[in-house]
Amino acid sequence: MQNSDTICAVSSPPGVGAVGIIRISGKAAIDILNTVFHSNQPFSQAVMRHGFIMDGGTKLDEVMAVGFEGEKTYTGEPMAEIFPHGGRMPMMQVLSAVEKAGARPAEPGEFTKRAFMNGKMDLSEAEAVMDYIGAVSSLSAKSAFDQLEGALSQKIRGMQNRLTDMLAMIEAGIEYPEEDLEHDIKGKAMPVLAELMAEGRALADSFESGRFLKEGFNVCIIGKPNVGKSSLLNALTGKERAIVTEVEGTTRDIIEGLYDIQGLPVRYFDTAGIRESHDAVEAIGVDRSLSAIEKADLVLFTVDGSVPADERDNKVYEKIKDKKTVLVLNKSDRGTKENFPDIKTRVLTSAVTGEGMEALEQAIYDTAVTHQEKAESIVITNARHAHCLNDYVNSLEAAVAEFESGADLECVSIDIRDAWNHIGEITGETVGEAIIDRIFENFCLGK
Ligand SMILES: Nc1nc2c(ncn2[C@@H]2O[C@H](COP(=O)(O)OP(=O)(O)O)[C@@H](O)[C@H]2O)c(=O)[nH]1
Ligand SMILES: [Mg+2]
């Protein structure tokens, strides 16, 4: 499928750089390139040329440029790339010359949308492009790149193929009812259905930790004043972000730090110590701490472990009881007292000597990434995909229930077809235009 119009956009990041990139895609890409770009050497497929961008008789810029005829391009249609000087004016002038020569400005994500429409990549691969660009840690980047390379698509296609085989078998049963194949079919289909369901569930469940790869794992440092929360933030991120003093109520706003534990993006929130405060600013800080608890994926409940817990610690514990919690017994350099025996996951730390920091990081990592998920090589990082997988599992469950209740093979086949379609939405095979548009709208310009 070819689009009738040719699009163009700045593909390098906004702002000033040494060299910029202007991309052109569509039927007229090479003609447009040849109109604006003048070189001593003739055009040659996929060969970078030196030359000048001309607007009529006016030289606008001295650039490198390259053109790709045919369909073996990112978008699956002819493309050209011009590398002007990376300033605002050179880029604007070259872009407007390209537009004057017949290209129209691209919409966000339109290059990748064309790649999808032209069958160069499926929807999950296209979505992975943006995830890869936006990846904040090495694990996020790896999982996005695997998806971009088709790891998820292959897995989905494998599941679909097994469903297709099963459908063929069921249809034979529907077509030749006299042969009484129903019992045989059920016997063969049930174990496969169980297997497919388990795989679907494992994938859907991997979103539990997979979402952290994209959004970051939110870790909130909570405790009464002066237990060493800000010192912990500084020790964990290796930066002096938060002010540390002996004065209670020093931290009044939420201080955030993004950090990487074994490739997992972790966002730490240092908060105001929770206590009753008559100071208006501090009271707002305490309110913010309380709402930060709500959003936290994990709470580091921090106490001064060198002294027994007091009423103020108990009050803090009341607020976080329902959250996933690691108890941090800080100030271990001054000794330790037994505290909060109910909390199983606990780490002794000293923000001053650095003792226990690695153990604390490991405890954080282990809460985010469970063992089962470590074993599952493909991780779902996209809520849309998790949703499709849940629908898929539900349809397979319905198929199993129908087999069990002795329903018509027709009914079973409808559910299996539904399951097929639900995972087809991940690769885009069975997805509607509105969803496709919504996905690409969120892309950046020029991608
Ligand atoms: N001995 C010792 N002092 C600490 C430790 N962590 C923090 N402190 C001190 O405790 C005081 C309060 O620390 P701060 O990080 O501001 O606590 P916050 O109010 O919970 O944020 C400061 O004087 C820190 O130097 C620790 O592990 N050991
Ligand atoms: Mg503080």
PDB file of C-alpha atoms in Angstrom, residues 130-381:
ATOM      1  CA  MET A 130       8.869   4.755  21.227  1.00  0.00           C
ATOM      2  CA  ASP A 131       9.549   2.645  24.300  1.00  0.00           C
ATOM      3  CA  TYR A 132      13.108   2.158  23.153  1.00  0.00           C
ATOM      4  CA  ILE A 133      13.636   5.854  22.500  1.00  0.00           C
ATOM      5  CA  GLY A 134      12.137   6.722  25.875  1.00  0.00           C
ATOM      6  CA  ALA A 135      13.862   3.942  27.839  1.00  0.00           C
ATOM      7  CA  VAL A 136      15.265   5.183  31.145  1.00  0.00           C
ATOM      8  CA  SER A 137      17.430   2.240  32.137  1.00  0.00           C
ATOM      9  CA  SER A 138      19.332  -0.644  30.601  1.00  0.00           C
ATOM     10  CA  LEU A 139      16.621  -3.220  31.396  1.00  0.00           C
ATOM     11  CA  SER A 140      13.906  -0.958  29.954  1.00  0.00           C
ATOM     12  CA  ALA A 141      16.007  -0.499  26.842  1.00  0.00           C
ATOM     13  CA  LYS A 142      16.647  -4.207  26.509  1.00  0.00           C
ATOM     14  CA  SER A 143      13.032  -5.234  26.821  1.00  0.00           C
ATOM     15  CA  ALA A 144      11.944  -2.517  24.362  1.00  0.00           C
ATOM     16  CA  PHE A 145      14.629  -3.531  21.901  1.00  0.00           C
ATOM     17  CA  ASP A 146      13.681  -7.217  22.147  1.00  0.00           C
ATOM     18  CA  GLN A 147      10.093  -6.228  21.420  1.00  0.00           C
ATOM     19  CA  LEU A 148      11.242  -4.049  18.545  1.00  0.00           C
ATOM     20  CA  GLU A 149      13.088  -7.049  17.142  1.00  0.00           C
ATOM     21  CA  GLY A 150       9.861  -9.034  17.236  1.00  0.00           C
ATOM     22  CA  ALA A 151      10.289 -11.213  20.347  1.00  0.00           C
ATOM     23  CA  LEU A 152       6.736 -10.566  21.521  1.00  0.00           C
ATOM     24  CA  SER A 153       5.277 -10.790  18.007  1.00  0.00           C
ATOM     25  CA  GLN A 154       6.875 -14.203  17.480  1.00  0.00           C
ATOM     26  CA  LYS A 155       5.524 -15.454  20.754  1.00  0.00           C
ATOM     27  CA  ILE A 156       2.031 -14.197  19.850  1.00  0.00           C
ATOM     28  CA  ARG A 157       2.205 -15.724  16.386  1.00  0.00           C
ATOM     29  CA  GLY A 158       3.221 -19.057  17.885  1.00  0.00           C
ATOM     30  CA  MET A 159       0.188 -18.954  20.165  1.00  0.00           C
ATOM     31  CA  GLN A 160      -2.057 -17.991  17.251  1.00  0.00           C
ATOM     32  CA  ASN A 161      -0.735 -20.841  15.106  1.00  0.00           C
ATOM     33  CA  ARG A 162      -1.597 -23.383  17.743  1.00  0.00           C
ATOM     34  CA  LEU A 163      -5.094 -21.875  17.977  1.00  0.00           C
ATOM     35  CA  THR A 164      -5.433 -22.035  14.195  1.00  0.00           C
ATOM     36  CA  ASP A 165      -4.515 -25.739  14.201  1.00  0.00           C
ATOM     37  CA  MET A 166      -7.048 -26.331  16.904  1.00  0.00           C
ATOM     38  CA  LEU A 167      -9.730 -24.449  14.975  1.00  0.00           C
ATOM     39  CA  ALA A 168      -9.039 -26.573  11.889  1.00  0.00           C
ATOM     40  CA  MET A 169      -9.500 -29.709  13.955  1.00  0.00           C
ATOM     41  CA  ILE A 170     -12.723 -28.409  15.517  1.00  0.00           C
ATOM     42  CA  GLU A 171     -14.081 -27.352  12.149  1.00  0.00           C
ATOM     43  CA  ALA A 172     -13.532 -30.852  10.813  1.00  0.00           C
ATOM     44  CA  GLY A 173     -15.680 -32.063  13.707  1.00  0.00           C
ATOM     45  CA  ILE A 174     -18.380 -29.558  12.855  1.00  0.00           C
ATOM     46  CA  GLU A 175     -18.319 -30.516   9.187  1.00  0.00           C
ATOM     47  CA  TYR A 176     -18.530 -34.289   9.730  1.00  0.00           C
ATOM     48  CA  PRO A 177     -20.830 -34.684  12.737  1.00  0.00           C
ATOM     49  CA  GLU A 178     -21.682 -38.242  11.676  1.00  0.00           C
ATOM     50  CA  GLU A 179     -18.144 -39.359  12.490  1.00  0.00           C
ATOM     51  CA  ASP A 180     -18.619 -38.445  16.124  1.00  0.00           C
ATOM     52  CA  LEU A 181     -15.226 -36.834  16.515  1.00  0.00           C
ATOM     53  CA  GLU A 182     -16.278 -34.617  19.397  1.00  0.00           C
ATOM     54  CA  HIS A 183     -14.808 -36.751  22.132  1.00  0.00           C
ATOM     55  CA  ASP A 184     -11.464 -37.110  20.342  1.00  0.00           C
ATOM     56  CA  ILE A 185     -11.302 -33.419  19.645  1.00  0.00           C
ATOM     57  CA  LYS A 186     -11.947 -32.542  23.259  1.00  0.00           C
ATOM     58  CA  GLY A 187      -9.222 -34.956  24.368  1.00  0.00           C
ATOM     59  CA  LYS A 188      -6.693 -33.384  22.029  1.00  0.00           C
ATOM     60  CA  ALA A 189      -7.716 -29.761  22.552  1.00  0.00           C
ATOM     61  CA  MET A 190      -7.925 -29.610  26.331  1.00  0.00           C
ATOM     62  CA  PRO A 191      -4.208 -30.005  27.132  1.00  0.00           C
ATOM     63  CA  VAL A 192      -3.292 -27.493  24.415  1.00  0.00           C
ATOM     64  CA  LEU A 193      -5.843 -25.038  25.770  1.00  0.00           C
ATOM     65  CA  ALA A 194      -4.426 -25.446  29.262  1.00  0.00           C
ATOM     66  CA  GLU A 195      -0.932 -24.786  27.960  1.00  0.00           C
ATOM     67  CA  LEU A 196      -1.993 -21.746  25.952  1.00  0.00           C
ATOM     68  CA  MET A 197      -3.867 -20.368  28.904  1.00  0.00           C
ATOM     69  CA  ALA A 198      -0.877 -20.782  31.203  1.00  0.00           C
ATOM     70  CA  GLU A 199       1.384 -19.030  28.709  1.00  0.00           C
ATOM     71  CA  GLY A 200      -1.108 -16.188  28.297  1.00  0.00           C
ATOM     72  CA  ARG A 201      -1.437 -15.804  32.042  1.00  0.00           C
ATOM     73  CA  ALA A 202       2.307 -15.806  32.624  1.00  0.00           C
ATOM     74  CA  LEU A 203       2.718 -13.120  29.993  1.00  0.00           C
ATOM     75  CA  ALA A 204      -0.137 -11.018  31.365  1.00  0.00           C
ATOM     76  CA  ASP A 205       1.260 -11.374  34.885  1.00  0.00           C
ATOM     77  CA  SER A 206       4.693 -10.224  33.767  1.00  0.00           C
ATOM     78  CA  PHE A 207       3.121  -6.764  33.376  1.00  0.00           C
ATOM     79  CA  GLU A 208       3.078  -6.618  37.167  1.00  0.00           C
ATOM     80  CA  SER A 209       6.801  -5.901  37.054  1.00  0.00           C
ATOM     81  CA  GLY A 210       7.054  -5.048  33.349  1.00  0.00           C
ATOM     82  CA  ARG A 211       5.218  -1.796  33.896  1.00  0.00           C
ATOM     83  CA  PHE A 212       8.066  -0.674  36.139  1.00  0.00           C
ATOM     84  CA  LEU A 213      10.450  -0.906  33.191  1.00  0.00           C
ATOM     85  CA  LYS A 214       8.530   1.806  31.423  1.00  0.00           C
ATOM     86  CA  GLU A 215       7.187   3.896  34.262  1.00  0.00           C
ATOM     87  CA  GLY A 216       9.864   3.337  36.875  1.00  0.00           C
ATOM     88  CA  PHE A 217       9.446   1.607  40.231  1.00  0.00           C
ATOM     89  CA  ASN A 218       8.270   4.158  42.758  1.00  0.00           C
ATOM     90  CA  VAL A 219       9.980   3.808  46.106  1.00  0.00           C
ATOM     91  CA  CYS A 220       8.865   6.120  48.855  1.00  0.00           C
ATOM     92  CA  ILE A 221      11.059   6.746  51.879  1.00  0.00           C
ATOM     93  CA  ILE A 222       8.726   7.189  54.828  1.00  0.00           C
ATOM     94  CA  GLY A 223       9.279   7.674  58.522  1.00  0.00           C
ATOM     95  CA  LYS A 224       9.097  10.118  61.381  1.00  0.00           C
ATOM     96  CA  PRO A 225      11.488  13.116  61.329  1.00  0.00           C
ATOM     97  CA  ASN A 226      15.229  12.662  61.825  1.00  0.00           C
ATOM     98  CA  VAL A 227      15.511   8.914  61.261  1.00  0.00           C
ATOM     99  CA  GLY A 228      17.769   9.522  58.238  1.00  0.00           C
ATOM    100  CA  LYS A 229      15.368   9.454  55.260  1.00  0.00           C
ATOM    101  CA  SER A 230      17.148  12.224  53.371  1.00  0.00           C
ATOM    102  CA  SER A 231      20.520  10.708  54.214  1.00  0.00           C
ATOM    103  CA  LEU A 232      19.279   7.420  52.766  1.00  0.00           C
ATOM    104  CA  LEU A 233      18.125   9.103  49.554  1.00  0.00           C
ATOM    105  CA  ASN A 234      21.536  10.671  49.186  1.00  0.00           C
ATOM    106  CA  ALA A 235      23.315   7.401  49.907  1.00  0.00           C
ATOM    107  CA  LEU A 236      21.100   5.410  47.541  1.00  0.00           C
ATOM    108  CA  THR A 237      21.447   7.811  44.633  1.00  0.00           C
ATOM    109  CA  GLY A 238      25.037   8.718  45.368  1.00  0.00           C
ATOM    110  CA  LYS A 239      24.172  12.392  45.185  1.00  0.00           C
ATOM    111  CA  GLU A 240      23.632  15.107  47.726  1.00  0.00           C
ATOM    112  CA  ARG A 241      20.111  15.864  46.604  1.00  0.00           C
ATOM    113  CA  ALA A 242      18.296  16.302  49.872  1.00  0.00           C
ATOM    114  CA  ILE A 243      19.308  18.592  52.691  1.00  0.00           C
ATOM    115  CA  VAL A 244      20.314  16.687  55.803  1.00  0.00           C
ATOM    116  CA  THR A 245      20.299  18.346  59.229  1.00  0.00           C
ATOM    117  CA  GLU A 246      19.681  17.446  62.846  1.00  0.00           C
ATOM    118  CA  VAL A 247      16.673  19.749  62.796  1.00  0.00           C
ATOM    119  CA  GLU A 248      13.373  17.910  62.679  1.00  0.00           C
ATOM    120  CA  GLY A 249      11.187  18.987  59.775  1.00  0.00           C
ATOM    121  CA  THR A 250      14.040  19.843  57.409  1.00  0.00           C
ATOM    122  CA  THR A 251      12.490  18.107  54.401  1.00  0.00           C
ATOM    123  CA  ARG A 252       9.234  19.761  53.477  1.00  0.00           C
ATOM    124  CA  ASP A 253       8.779  18.920  49.854  1.00  0.00           C
ATOM    125  CA  ILE A 254       9.064  15.659  48.000  1.00  0.00           C
ATOM    126  CA  ILE A 255      12.525  15.165  46.596  1.00  0.00           C
ATOM    127  CA  GLU A 256      12.801  12.790  43.707  1.00  0.00           C
ATOM    128  CA  GLY A 257      15.758  10.883  42.362  1.00  0.00           C
ATOM    129  CA  LEU A 258      15.816   8.460  39.418  1.00  0.00           C
ATOM    130  CA  TYR A 259      18.245   5.656  39.846  1.00  0.00           C
ATOM    131  CA  ASP A 260      19.085   2.342  38.312  1.00  0.00           C
ATOM    132  CA  ILE A 261      19.306  -0.927  40.258  1.00  0.00           C
ATOM    133  CA  GLN A 262      20.669  -3.746  38.074  1.00  0.00           C
ATOM    134  CA  GLY A 263      19.006  -2.023  35.119  1.00  0.00           C
ATOM    135  CA  LEU A 264      15.651  -1.486  36.812  1.00  0.00           C
ATOM    136  CA  PRO A 265      14.610   2.189  36.807  1.00  0.00           C
ATOM    137  CA  VAL A 266      13.794   3.165  40.362  1.00  0.00           C
ATOM    138  CA  ARG A 267      12.309   6.501  41.347  1.00  0.00           C
ATOM    139  CA  TYR A 268      12.987   7.418  44.955  1.00  0.00           C
ATOM    140  CA  PHE A 269      10.818   9.878  46.819  1.00  0.00           C
ATOM    141  CA  ASP A 270      12.236  11.428  49.932  1.00  0.00           C
ATOM    142  CA  THR A 271       9.415  12.869  51.966  1.00  0.00           C
ATOM    143  CA  ALA A 272       8.770  15.095  54.914  1.00  0.00           C
ATOM    144  CA  GLY A 273       8.896  13.208  58.211  1.00  0.00           C
ATOM    145  CA  ILE A 274       5.391  12.348  59.280  1.00  0.00           C
ATOM    146  CA  ARG A 275       4.354  14.101  62.475  1.00  0.00           C
ATOM    147  CA  GLU A 276       1.751  16.564  63.684  1.00  0.00           C
ATOM    148  CA  SER A 277       3.066  19.959  62.762  1.00  0.00           C
ATOM    149  CA  HIS A 278       1.922  23.476  63.536  1.00  0.00           C
ATOM    150  CA  ASP A 279       4.187  24.857  60.871  1.00  0.00           C
ATOM    151  CA  ALA A 280       1.980  25.492  57.812  1.00  0.00           C
ATOM    152  CA  VAL A 281       4.680  24.642  55.261  1.00  0.00           C
ATOM    153  CA  GLU A 282       5.726  21.486  57.035  1.00  0.00           C
ATOM    154  CA  ALA A 283       2.092  20.420  57.393  1.00  0.00           C
ATOM    155  CA  ILE A 284       1.686  20.646  53.609  1.00  0.00           C
ATOM    156  CA  GLY A 285       4.855  18.569  53.297  1.00  0.00           C
ATOM    157  CA  VAL A 286       3.370  15.933  55.577  1.00  0.00           C
ATOM    158  CA  ASP A 287       0.191  15.858  53.458  1.00  0.00           C
ATOM    159  CA  ARG A 288       2.354  15.330  50.404  1.00  0.00           C
ATOM    160  CA  SER A 289       4.111  12.457  52.131  1.00  0.00           C
ATOM    161  CA  LEU A 290       0.746  10.850  52.768  1.00  0.00           C
ATOM    162  CA  SER A 291      -0.270  11.120  49.118  1.00  0.00           C
ATOM    163  CA  ALA A 292       3.140   9.879  48.025  1.00  0.00           C
ATOM    164  CA  ILE A 293       2.434   6.722  50.040  1.00  0.00           C
ATOM    165  CA  GLU A 294      -0.645   6.133  47.895  1.00  0.00           C
ATOM    166  CA  LYS A 295       1.367   6.222  44.686  1.00  0.00           C
ATOM    167  CA  ALA A 296       4.289   4.195  45.993  1.00  0.00           C
ATOM    168  CA  ASP A 297       4.996   0.722  44.627  1.00  0.00           C
ATOM    169  CA  LEU A 298       7.160   0.147  47.670  1.00  0.00           C
ATOM    170  CA  VAL A 299       7.562   1.962  50.982  1.00  0.00           C
ATOM    171  CA  LEU A 300      10.909   2.064  52.745  1.00  0.00           C
ATOM    172  CA  PHE A 301       9.624   2.398  56.270  1.00  0.00           C
ATOM    173  CA  THR A 302      12.579   4.020  57.933  1.00  0.00           C
ATOM    174  CA  VAL A 303      13.198   4.054  61.658  1.00  0.00           C
ATOM    175  CA  ASP A 304      16.152   4.808  63.884  1.00  0.00           C
ATOM    176  CA  GLY A 305      17.080   1.203  64.504  1.00  0.00           C
ATOM    177  CA  SER A 306      19.464   2.043  67.317  1.00  0.00           C
ATOM    178  CA  VAL A 307      16.612   2.847  69.689  1.00  0.00           C
ATOM    179  CA  PRO A 308      13.292   1.101  70.348  1.00  0.00           C
ATOM    180  CA  ALA A 309      10.359   2.209  68.224  1.00  0.00           C
ATOM    181  CA  ASP A 310       8.188   4.866  69.833  1.00  0.00           C
ATOM    182  CA  GLU A 311       4.629   6.082  69.499  1.00  0.00           C
ATOM    183  CA  ARG A 312       5.525   8.297  66.553  1.00  0.00           C
ATOM    184  CA  ASP A 313       6.955   5.333  64.627  1.00  0.00           C
ATOM    185  CA  ASN A 314       3.778   3.376  65.381  1.00  0.00           C
ATOM    186  CA  LYS A 315       1.687   6.209  64.008  1.00  0.00           C
ATOM    187  CA  VAL A 316       3.686   6.182  60.772  1.00  0.00           C
ATOM    188  CA  TYR A 317       3.309   2.411  60.552  1.00  0.00           C
ATOM    189  CA  GLU A 318      -0.470   2.821  60.767  1.00  0.00           C
ATOM    190  CA  LYS A 319      -0.368   4.832  57.556  1.00  0.00           C
ATOM    191  CA  ILE A 320       1.677   2.358  55.526  1.00  0.00           C
ATOM    192  CA  LYS A 321       0.486  -0.981  56.878  1.00  0.00           C
ATOM    193  CA  ASP A 322      -1.314  -1.894  53.664  1.00  0.00           C
ATOM    194  CA  LYS A 323       1.607  -1.151  51.346  1.00  0.00           C
ATOM    195  CA  LYS A 324       4.439  -3.359  50.222  1.00  0.00           C
ATOM    196  CA  THR A 325       7.080  -2.450  52.764  1.00  0.00           C
ATOM    197  CA  VAL A 326      10.738  -2.893  53.517  1.00  0.00           C
ATOM    198  CA  LEU A 327      11.669  -1.971  57.083  1.00  0.00           C
ATOM    199  CA  VAL A 328      14.867   0.043  57.121  1.00  0.00           C
ATOM    200  CA  LEU A 329      16.594  -0.011  60.493  1.00  0.00           C
ATOM    201  CA  ASN A 330      18.885   2.950  59.975  1.00  0.00           C
ATOM    202  CA  LYS A 331      21.718   4.259  62.133  1.00  0.00           C
ATOM    203  CA  SER A 332      23.060   0.726  62.567  1.00  0.00           C
ATOM    204  CA  ASP A 333      26.445   2.293  63.360  1.00  0.00           C
ATOM    205  CA  ARG A 334      24.925   3.107  66.744  1.00  0.00           C
ATOM    206  CA  GLY A 335      23.673  -0.423  67.398  1.00  0.00           C
ATOM    207  CA  THR A 336      20.334  -2.130  66.854  1.00  0.00           C
ATOM    208  CA  LYS A 337      17.191  -2.745  68.827  1.00  0.00           C
ATOM    209  CA  GLU A 338      14.448  -5.169  67.813  1.00  0.00           C
ATOM    210  CA  ASN A 339      11.707  -3.212  66.015  1.00  0.00           C
ATOM    211  CA  PHE A 340       8.431  -4.059  64.239  1.00  0.00           C
ATOM    212  CA  PRO A 341       8.748  -7.848  64.278  1.00  0.00           C
ATOM    213  CA  ASP A 342       5.690  -8.170  61.978  1.00  0.00           C
ATOM    214  CA  ILE A 343       7.563  -6.730  59.035  1.00  0.00           C
ATOM    215  CA  LYS A 344       9.386  -9.596  57.396  1.00  0.00           C
ATOM    216  CA  THR A 345      11.589  -7.786  54.924  1.00  0.00           C
ATOM    217  CA  ARG A 346      14.077  -5.735  56.863  1.00  0.00           C
ATOM    218  CA  VAL A 347      17.509  -4.293  56.260  1.00  0.00           C
ATOM    219  CA  LEU A 348      20.023  -2.802  58.672  1.00  0.00           C
ATOM    220  CA  THR A 349      21.590   0.316  57.230  1.00  0.00           C
ATOM    221  CA  SER A 350      23.795   3.153  58.122  1.00  0.00           C
ATOM    222  CA  ALA A 351      23.454   6.103  55.810  1.00  0.00           C
ATOM    223  CA  VAL A 352      26.621   7.431  57.399  1.00  0.00           C
ATOM    224  CA  THR A 353      28.961   4.450  56.942  1.00  0.00           C
ATOM    225  CA  GLY A 354      27.139   3.026  53.909  1.00  0.00           C
ATOM    226  CA  GLU A 355      26.530  -0.306  55.635  1.00  0.00           C
ATOM    227  CA  GLY A 356      23.573  -2.249  54.241  1.00  0.00           C
ATOM    228  CA  MET A 357      23.074  -0.124  51.126  1.00  0.00           C
ATOM    229  CA  GLU A 358      23.650  -3.032  48.767  1.00  0.00           C
ATOM    230  CA  ALA A 359      21.329  -5.259  50.766  1.00  0.00           C
ATOM    231  CA  LEU A 360      18.709  -2.518  50.648  1.00  0.00           C
ATOM    232  CA  GLU A 361      19.046  -2.183  46.880  1.00  0.00           C
ATOM    233  CA  GLN A 362      18.733  -5.944  46.512  1.00  0.00           C
ATOM    234  CA  ALA A 363      15.598  -5.946  48.671  1.00  0.00           C
ATOM    235  CA  ILE A 364      14.105  -3.199  46.487  1.00  0.00           C
ATOM    236  CA  TYR A 365      15.001  -5.054  43.301  1.00  0.00           C
ATOM    237  CA  ASP A 366      13.555  -8.322  44.596  1.00  0.00           C
ATOM    238  CA  THR A 367      10.218  -6.743  45.424  1.00  0.00           C
ATOM    239  CA  ALA A 368       9.976  -5.278  41.924  1.00  0.00           C
ATOM    240  CA  VAL A 369      11.135  -8.286  39.984  1.00  0.00           C
ATOM    241  CA  THR A 370       9.842 -11.584  41.340  1.00  0.00           C
ATOM    242  CA  HIS A 371      11.551 -14.864  40.574  1.00  0.00           C
ATOM    243  CA  GLN A 372       8.873 -16.060  38.217  1.00  0.00           C
ATOM    244  CA  GLU A 373       9.261 -12.910  36.169  1.00  0.00           C
ATOM    245  CA  LYS A 374      13.020 -13.284  36.075  1.00  0.00           C
ATOM    246  CA  ALA A 375      12.479 -16.668  34.438  1.00  0.00           C
ATOM    247  CA  GLU A 376      10.027 -15.323  31.849  1.00  0.00           C
ATOM    248  CA  SER A 377      12.187 -13.820  29.153  1.00  0.00           C
ATOM    249  CA  ILE A 378       9.473 -11.768  27.491  1.00  0.00           C
ATOM    250  CA  VAL A 379       8.056  -9.110  29.754  1.00  0.00           C
ATOM    251  CA  ILE A 380       4.897  -7.165  28.995  1.00  0.00           C
ATOM    252  CA  THR A 381       5.530  -3.455  29.549  1.00  0.00           C
TER     253      THR A 381
END
